[in-house]
Amino acid sequence: MKIAIAGAGALGSRFGFMLQQAGNDVTLIDGWKDHVEAIRRNGLNVTINDKTFNVKIPTKYPSEVTADMKMDLIIVFTKSMQLDDMLQNIQAIITDQTSILCLLNGIGHEDIIEKYASKQNIFLGNTMWTASLVGPGHTQSFGDGSISLQNLVDGHASEAKYLAACLSEAGLNAEYTDNIHYSIYRKACVNGTMNGLCTLLDADMAAVGATRMAHKIVTTIVNEFAAVAKHENIDLDTNEIIEHVESCYDPKTIGHHYPSMHQDLIKNHRYTEIDYINGAISRKGQKYGIATPYCDFLTELIHCKEDIVLKNDPVIN
Amino acid sequence: MKIAIAGAGALGSRFGFMLQQAGNDVTLIDGWKDHVEAIRRNGLNVTINDKTFNVKIPTKYPSEVTADMKMDLIIVFTKSMQLDDMLQNIQAIITDQTSILCLLNGIGHEDIIEKYASKQNIFLGNTMWTASLVGPGHTQSFGDGSISLQNLVDGHASEAKYLAACLSEAGLNAEYTDNIHYSIYRKACVNGTMNGLCTLLDADMAAVGATRMAHKIVTTIVNEFAAVAKHENIDLDTNEIIEHVESCYDPKTIGHHYPSMHQDLIKNHRYTEIDYINGAISRKGQKYGIATPYCDFLTELIHCKEDIVLKNDPVIN
């Protein structure tokens, strides 16, 4: 299959590597100069557990894609706020036959993708794979993960199943689900609590979880997500989800981990994805007439923190 | 007049000094050992603008007060969370003839004072004087200030006016008002926005004011204060108060100042007064059936930050 990874950061690069190893014709597309140039010069380095691979893999800037590169599948894996620009730049390679699989964290990305592709070609997914960048051109990851995915509109389950099979053939443990919106909301509840709170409080998940107020705050935020989801006929099991969020506190597993938003803003001085997590719930709440004050305030506070951090310090890569 | 200053920190010490200079019989009462011992050993040092005074002034621990020290006036000036303990410890010097003037920041302190004194002897005040401690036994301040005060219950305005006159005789610019609850709410709106936000965001008032979201957040919080105040028949002029809050951002005046809560928690690793500012609005809101989600969440976030900061580091004096 001819596959483009649009947004080839840590996880996108890893997926590209695995899909190429399985025999697909893979192109990475990314806008980060140091990363693209490193891959072009030295190949892509992929460390999985203790083993490092070095592979040649075609890597393009979004501005370099041309109509003749038409793709069977584009996996979009940008930061949320880069999605629209990325799709606009690579429009030429999106045809009527191109499937688009969205694996971004957060809520409501399909609204953006629909501007560039017909709904029937859009697939939404959720991944439990993780990876981090050692530096430009070098992605690192530990352990295994999985993907669940579904067609956006009814009547295209067979294409979704076919996609899942292709990804699984590359070792990505992909599975068709008939309930992707539930999974996306469930994951967004983790991001919508841990990301904002750890960033604002400059603390890891175990430290946030150990505070007197963590349970009350998590409960309130998850209930706001649930009220919005309910309006879309998705009935979140809030008790199970709160328990799932609180399992992140465990210092013996991932409790001492800082969520990606903390890394983005506090460590790397980049804007956050808050508008696509809590901010998305706020916008939907406003549209549906549902009050979401904790999501509103958390979104606003993270924007304050962005302004304060980014005003004093330039972006660090 | 026989006057006790219950809670003789930076501002309490300064008031004690000024009242003593005016000929009153003043006793300082405080629980901080280094401070009390320094004053006993070396006298109280008071720096006002560029001039430093050194005076002998009787200074007691709360546990040392005895019934024969009966006071005409007790000015309470503790941290909010110390008020109850302080009054319990100094009960012996509170008689039917003792006026109690509360100058604490925050909302609802009269509920605590009423446990130890009859309502007719309670006076509520609001001060614009400021001071800081150079170290134990040494208070420093710049510029002038004022006090406005009122009797808690009707029919005692003449006593309030007499008290104001006594304080003014000592240079404290005190004035009787018939609207102290309004002034207390108005000041609490400044503390209820700047204190929590600057502490949470670890930024000065100018930096918070320069963020995209400051106006929206300040407006929402002031409106919550106003809804609660309205239930108590106090009609806050929210536009004027929001403008008043936003005047704090000015870097040419006090914009580069960190509010006291930031000093308490971030600099000195002490618990904050949030429960007596936004937390008081939350409790009143709950009692009156008024939603106050921004005050709720801000109070909870500050408690999280307390737990995180104080867990790792012992209290610094």
Short mmCIF file of C-alpha atoms in Angstrom, two decimals, chain A residues 197 200-203 207-208 210-214 216-217 220-221 271 275 293-308 311, chain B residues 197 200-203 207-208 210-214 216-217 220-221 271 275 293-308 311:
data_model
loop_
_atom_site.label_atom_id
_atom_site.label_comp_id
_atom_site.label_asym_id
_atom_site.label_seq_id
_atom_site.Cartn_x
_atom_site.Cartn_y
_atom_site.Cartn_z
CA LEU A 197 -3.61 19.70 35.81
CA LEU A 200 -0.75 24.00 35.52
CA LEU A 201 0.54 22.55 38.79
CA ASP A 202 3.95 21.60 37.36
CA ALA A 203 3.68 18.14 38.87
CA ALA A 207 1.78 14.14 42.76
CA VAL A 208 -1.49 15.49 41.36
CA ALA A 210 -1.97 12.63 45.95
CA THR A 211 -3.64 16.02 46.50
CA ARG A 212 -6.81 16.37 48.59
CA MET A 213 -8.74 17.82 45.67
CA ALA A 214 -7.76 15.51 42.80
CA LYS A 216 -13.27 16.14 43.19
CA ILE A 217 -11.66 17.89 40.21
CA THR A 220 -16.24 17.26 37.89
CA ILE A 221 -14.29 17.36 34.62
CA TYR A 271 1.80 25.96 22.58
CA ASP A 275 -8.14 23.80 22.60
CA PRO A 293 -17.14 25.69 33.63
CA TYR A 294 -14.21 23.50 34.72
CA CYS A 295 -13.23 22.82 31.09
CA ASP A 296 -13.68 26.52 30.31
CA PHE A 297 -11.52 27.68 33.22
CA LEU A 298 -8.84 25.01 32.72
CA THR A 299 -8.56 25.95 29.04
CA GLU A 300 -8.27 29.63 29.95
CA LEU A 301 -5.68 28.97 32.65
CA ILE A 302 -3.52 26.92 30.27
CA HIS A 303 -3.71 29.75 27.74
CA CYS A 304 -2.59 32.16 30.48
CA LYS A 305 0.33 29.86 31.28
CA GLU A 306 1.22 29.66 27.57
CA ASP A 307 1.26 33.45 27.34
CA ILE A 308 3.41 33.77 30.45
CA LYS A 311 6.47 35.57 26.38
CA LEU B 197 -4.12 33.52 39.61
CA LEU B 200 -1.22 29.29 40.37
CA LEU B 201 0.53 30.78 37.36
CA ASP B 202 3.65 31.83 39.31
CA ALA B 203 3.52 35.29 37.78
CA ALA B 207 2.15 39.24 33.60
CA VAL B 208 -1.25 37.79 34.47
CA ALA B 210 -1.07 40.64 29.86
CA THR B 211 -2.54 37.21 29.06
CA ARG B 212 -5.34 36.76 26.49
CA MET B 213 -7.65 35.26 29.08
CA ALA B 214 -7.21 37.60 32.05
CA LYS B 216 -12.57 36.82 30.79
CA ILE B 217 -11.41 35.09 33.99
CA THR B 220 -16.31 35.59 35.55
CA ILE B 221 -14.92 35.55 39.09
CA TYR B 271 -0.73 27.39 53.56
CA ASP B 275 -10.59 29.28 51.97
CA PRO B 293 -17.64 27.15 39.64
CA TYR B 294 -14.65 29.41 39.02
CA CYS B 295 -14.28 30.12 42.75
CA ASP B 296 -14.73 26.40 43.48
CA PHE B 297 -12.11 25.31 40.95
CA LEU B 298 -9.63 28.05 41.86
CA THR B 299 -9.91 27.12 45.54
CA GLU B 300 -9.37 23.43 44.69
CA LEU B 301 -6.39 24.18 42.44
CA ILE B 302 -4.71 26.29 45.12
CA HIS B 303 -5.22 23.45 47.60
CA CYS B 304 -3.61 21.09 45.08
CA LYS B 305 -0.67 23.46 44.75
CA GLU B 306 -0.39 23.66 48.55
CA ASP B 307 -0.28 19.89 48.81
CA ILE B 308 2.35 19.63 46.08
CA LYS B 311 4.71 17.89 50.60
#
